Short mmCIF file of C-alpha atoms and ligand atoms in Angstrom, two decimals:
data_model
loop_
_atom_site.label_atom_id
_atom_site.label_comp_id
_atom_site.label_asym_id
_atom_site.label_seq_id
_atom_site.Cartn_x
_atom_site.Cartn_y
_atom_site.Cartn_z
CA UNK D 12 -40.02 20.17 18.39
CA UNK D 13 -39.20 20.68 14.76
CA UNK D 14 -35.68 19.96 13.58
CA UNK D 15 -33.89 20.94 10.41
CA UNK D 16 -32.40 17.88 8.71
CA UNK D 17 -28.65 17.87 9.47
CA UNK D 18 -27.78 16.87 5.95
CA UNK D 19 -29.09 18.08 2.62
CA UNK D 20 -29.12 16.04 -0.52
CA UNK D 21 -28.53 18.60 -3.25
CA UNK D 22 -28.97 16.88 -6.58
CA UNK D 23 -25.84 14.80 -6.46
CA UNK D 24 -23.99 15.91 -3.36
CA UNK D 25 -24.53 15.99 0.35
CA UNK D 26 -23.90 19.00 2.54
CA UNK D 27 -23.93 19.36 6.31
CA UNK D 28 -22.53 17.52 9.28
CA UNK D 29 -21.37 14.80 9.56
CA UNK D 30 -20.70 14.26 5.88
CA UNK D 31 -17.43 12.57 5.05
CA UNK D 32 -15.79 13.10 1.67
CA UNK D 33 -13.42 10.46 0.41
CA UNK D 34 -11.31 10.83 -2.74
CA UNK D 35 -9.86 7.79 -4.45
CA UNK D 36 -6.97 8.36 -6.82
CA UNK D 37 -5.30 5.85 -9.11
CA UNK D 38 -2.60 5.30 -6.50
CA UNK D 39 -5.31 4.00 -4.13
CA UNK D 40 -6.33 1.37 -6.70
CA UNK D 41 -3.15 -0.68 -6.81
CA UNK D 42 -3.70 -4.34 -7.78
CA UNK D 43 -7.20 -3.65 -9.06
CA UNK D 44 -6.59 -3.30 -12.79
CA UNK D 45 -5.43 -6.13 -15.01
CA UNK D 46 -2.96 -4.19 -17.15
CA UNK D 47 -0.14 -3.41 -14.74
CA UNK D 48 1.97 -1.74 -17.44
CA UNK D 49 -0.84 0.67 -18.34
CA UNK D 50 -1.46 1.27 -14.63
CA UNK D 51 2.21 2.09 -13.94
CA UNK D 52 2.32 4.48 -16.89
CA UNK D 53 -0.73 6.43 -15.68
CA UNK D 54 -0.79 9.54 -13.47
CA UNK D 55 -1.15 8.19 -9.93
CA UNK D 56 -2.75 11.44 -8.75
CA UNK D 57 -5.62 11.13 -11.18
CA UNK D 58 -8.91 11.18 -9.27
CA UNK D 59 -10.99 8.13 -10.17
CA UNK D 60 -13.93 8.65 -7.82
CA UNK D 61 -15.26 10.64 -4.88
CA UNK D 62 -17.63 9.40 -2.21
CA UNK D 63 -19.78 11.63 0.00
CA UNK D 64 -21.05 9.62 2.96
CA UNK D 65 -23.54 10.48 5.62
CA UNK D 66 -22.68 8.49 8.74
CA UNK D 67 -25.32 9.45 11.32
CA UNK D 68 -24.24 6.73 13.78
CA UNK D 69 -20.85 5.23 14.63
CA UNK D 70 -19.41 2.70 12.21
CA UNK D 71 -20.24 -0.74 13.57
CA UNK D 72 -23.59 0.27 15.12
CA UNK D 73 -26.13 -2.52 14.71
CA UNK D 74 -29.42 -1.41 13.20
CA UNK D 75 -28.29 1.92 11.71
CA UNK D 76 -27.98 2.91 8.06
CA UNK D 77 -25.35 4.80 6.11
CA UNK D 78 -25.93 6.77 2.93
CA UNK D 79 -23.44 7.56 0.18
CA UNK D 80 -23.19 9.33 -3.16
CA UNK D 81 -20.35 8.18 -5.40
CA UNK D 82 -19.09 10.11 -8.44
CA UNK D 83 -17.01 7.92 -10.71
CA UNK D 84 -15.11 9.68 -13.48
CA UNK D 85 -14.85 8.31 -17.02
CA UNK D 86 -11.59 6.75 -18.13
CA UNK D 87 -9.75 3.51 -18.75
CA UNK D 88 -6.62 1.70 -17.60
CA UNK D 89 -5.58 -0.49 -20.50
CA UNK D 90 -8.82 -2.11 -21.66
CA UNK D 91 -10.61 -1.65 -18.36
CA UNK D 92 -13.01 1.12 -17.42
CA UNK D 93 -12.42 3.20 -14.29
CA UNK D 94 -14.08 1.35 -11.43
CA UNK D 95 -14.50 1.30 -7.68
CA UNK D 96 -12.26 -0.92 -5.54
CA UNK D 97 -15.17 -3.21 -4.80
CA UNK D 98 -15.75 -5.11 -1.59
CA UNK D 99 -17.58 -7.79 0.33
CA UNK D 100 -19.04 -6.71 3.66
CA UNK D 101 -17.11 -7.63 6.79
CA UNK D 102 -20.38 -8.91 8.28
CA UNK D 103 -20.97 -10.98 5.21
CA UNK D 104 -24.75 -11.27 5.28
CA UNK D 105 -25.31 -7.49 5.09
CA UNK D 106 -27.11 -6.26 1.94
CA UNK D 107 -27.02 -2.87 0.21
CA UNK D 108 -28.90 -0.73 -2.32
CA UNK D 109 -27.23 1.11 -5.19
CA UNK D 110 -29.15 3.38 -7.56
CA UNK D 111 -27.95 5.30 -10.54
CA UNK D 112 -28.56 9.03 -10.73
CA UNK D 113 -26.47 10.02 -13.75
CA UNK D 114 -24.33 8.40 -16.43
CA UNK D 115 -23.84 4.88 -17.72
CA UNK D 116 -22.21 2.01 -15.94
CA UNK D 117 -22.16 -1.58 -14.88
CA UNK D 118 -22.57 -3.03 -11.41
CA UNK D 119 -20.45 -6.18 -11.08
CA UNK D 120 -21.51 -8.64 -8.43
CA UNK D 121 -19.83 -11.85 -7.30
CA UNK D 122 -21.18 -14.44 -4.88
CA UNK D 123 -19.20 -16.62 -2.46
CA UNK D 124 -18.81 -19.33 -5.13
CA UNK D 125 -17.13 -16.73 -7.36
CA UNK D 126 -20.01 -16.55 -9.84
CA UNK D 127 -19.85 -13.05 -11.35
CA UNK D 128 -22.63 -11.20 -13.16
CA UNK D 129 -23.39 -7.59 -14.04
CA UNK D 130 -26.35 -5.22 -14.04
CA UNK D 131 -26.55 -2.21 -16.32
CA UNK D 132 -26.70 1.14 -14.54
CA UNK D 133 -28.53 4.06 -16.05
CA UNK D 134 -30.38 7.00 -14.47
CA UNK D 135 -33.21 5.54 -12.40
CA UNK D 136 -31.90 1.98 -12.19
CA UNK D 137 -32.17 0.44 -8.72
CA UNK D 138 -29.88 -2.41 -7.67
CA UNK D 139 -30.33 -4.70 -4.70
CA UNK D 140 -27.03 -6.24 -3.61
CA UNK D 141 -27.72 -9.31 -1.52
CA UNK D 142 -25.53 -10.30 1.43
CA UNK D 143 -22.47 -12.48 0.74
CA UNK D 144 -22.08 -10.64 -2.59
CA UNK D 145 -19.08 -8.53 -3.60
CA UNK D 146 -19.92 -5.34 -5.51
CA UNK D 147 -18.00 -3.00 -7.79
CA UNK D 148 -19.09 -0.30 -10.23
CA UNK D 149 -17.45 0.54 -13.57
CA UNK D 150 -18.11 3.71 -15.55
CA UNK D 151 -18.76 2.60 -19.12
CA UNK D 152 -19.86 6.01 -20.42
CA UNK D 153 -18.18 9.18 -21.59
CA UNK D 154 -19.34 11.34 -18.66
CA UNK D 155 -19.46 11.12 -14.89
CA UNK D 156 -21.37 8.21 -13.32
CA UNK D 157 -23.16 9.14 -10.09
CA UNK D 158 -24.91 6.63 -7.89
CA UNK D 159 -26.44 6.54 -4.46
CA UNK D 160 -25.92 3.79 -1.91
CA UNK D 161 -27.54 2.73 1.35
CA UNK D 162 -25.99 0.09 3.61
CA UNK D 163 -26.15 -1.09 7.22
CA UNK D 164 -23.84 0.78 9.60
CA UNK D 165 -22.34 -2.47 10.88
CA UNK D 166 -21.64 -3.96 7.41
CA UNK D 167 -17.99 -2.88 7.17
CA UNK D 168 -15.79 -3.16 4.06
CA UNK D 169 -13.71 -6.20 3.24
CA UNK D 170 -11.36 -4.99 0.50
CA UNK D 171 -8.59 -7.52 1.13
CA UNK D 172 -10.43 -10.47 -0.44
CA UNK D 173 -10.96 -8.51 -3.68
CA UNK D 174 -7.40 -7.14 -3.82
CA UNK D 175 -6.12 -10.71 -3.35
CA UNK D 176 -8.44 -12.73 -5.59
CA UNK D 177 -10.27 -10.15 -7.72
CA UNK D 178 -13.62 -10.86 -9.35
CA UNK D 179 -13.78 -14.02 -11.47
CA UNK D 180 -14.69 -12.00 -14.57
CA UNK D 181 -13.50 -8.64 -15.81
CA UNK D 182 -15.39 -5.91 -17.59
CA UNK D 183 -13.35 -4.89 -20.62
CA UNK D 184 -13.87 -2.20 -23.20
CA UNK D 185 -14.00 -4.09 -26.48
CA UNK D 186 -14.31 -1.71 -29.43
CA UNK D 187 -15.65 0.84 -26.95
CA UNK D 188 -18.39 -1.48 -25.68
CA UNK D 189 -18.43 -3.22 -22.30
CA UNK D 190 -17.82 -7.00 -22.37
CA UNK D 191 -17.78 -9.27 -19.31
CA UNK D 192 -15.02 -11.82 -19.96
C1 LIG T 226 -20.82 3.18 -2.19
C2 LIG T 226 -20.89 2.38 -0.91
C3 LIG T 226 -19.71 2.71 -0.01
C4 LIG T 226 -18.42 2.54 -0.79
C5 LIG T 226 -18.43 3.36 -2.08
C6 LIG T 226 -17.19 3.17 -2.95
O1 LIG T 226 -21.03 4.52 -1.91
O2 LIG T 226 -20.87 1.00 -1.19
O3 LIG T 226 -19.73 1.87 1.12
O4 LIG T 226 -17.30 2.86 0.02
O5 LIG T 226 -19.57 2.99 -2.84
O6 LIG T 226 -16.94 1.82 -3.23
P1 LIG T 226 -15.63 1.08 -2.67
O7 LIG T 226 -15.67 1.17 -1.17
O8 LIG T 226 -15.74 -0.32 -3.16
O9 LIG T 226 -14.44 1.79 -3.20
ZN1 LIG T 227 -21.00 -2.32 0.22
#
């Protein structure tokens, strides 16, 4: 038997079933940015990023894989670039791949000892995110930043630890250039 693939990867988006589209607006990113005054002054309905996910098995299934395409818009809140919420995995040892398709950005990673480092994202860059490592992406360019992701279907997202303690370093726009401080 020959099957059509259920999902098509069209350049930067996914179409078909079951593709889930998630939109994150500024109001969903409370307690993420450093400059609370700048955050409060901003339009809470501003879309910061969209994620198209292909979830072929149930969340929590051991041994399966999920696939996602994230489109992160350009912008800043105070001195910080628009960025994803960032997370550890709920099953902490689960790893993930990110790869950049379009735009310019930085992948911030932080281990369990709160050591934070960054990798530059540019079209074609491939990033292996080891287990026990929090990950967040910032758009440091003037256009959209699009990246793919592949992660285990039982990894889960632990956002609470990041909302509470943040990353130990922040990526700031200093004279228009990214600086990890
Ligand atoms: C990637 C994957 C997803 C994640 C998304 C947005 O596509 O890592 O699991 O949801 O980026 O990142 P976040 O969940 O941190 O907002
Ligand atoms: Zn992840």
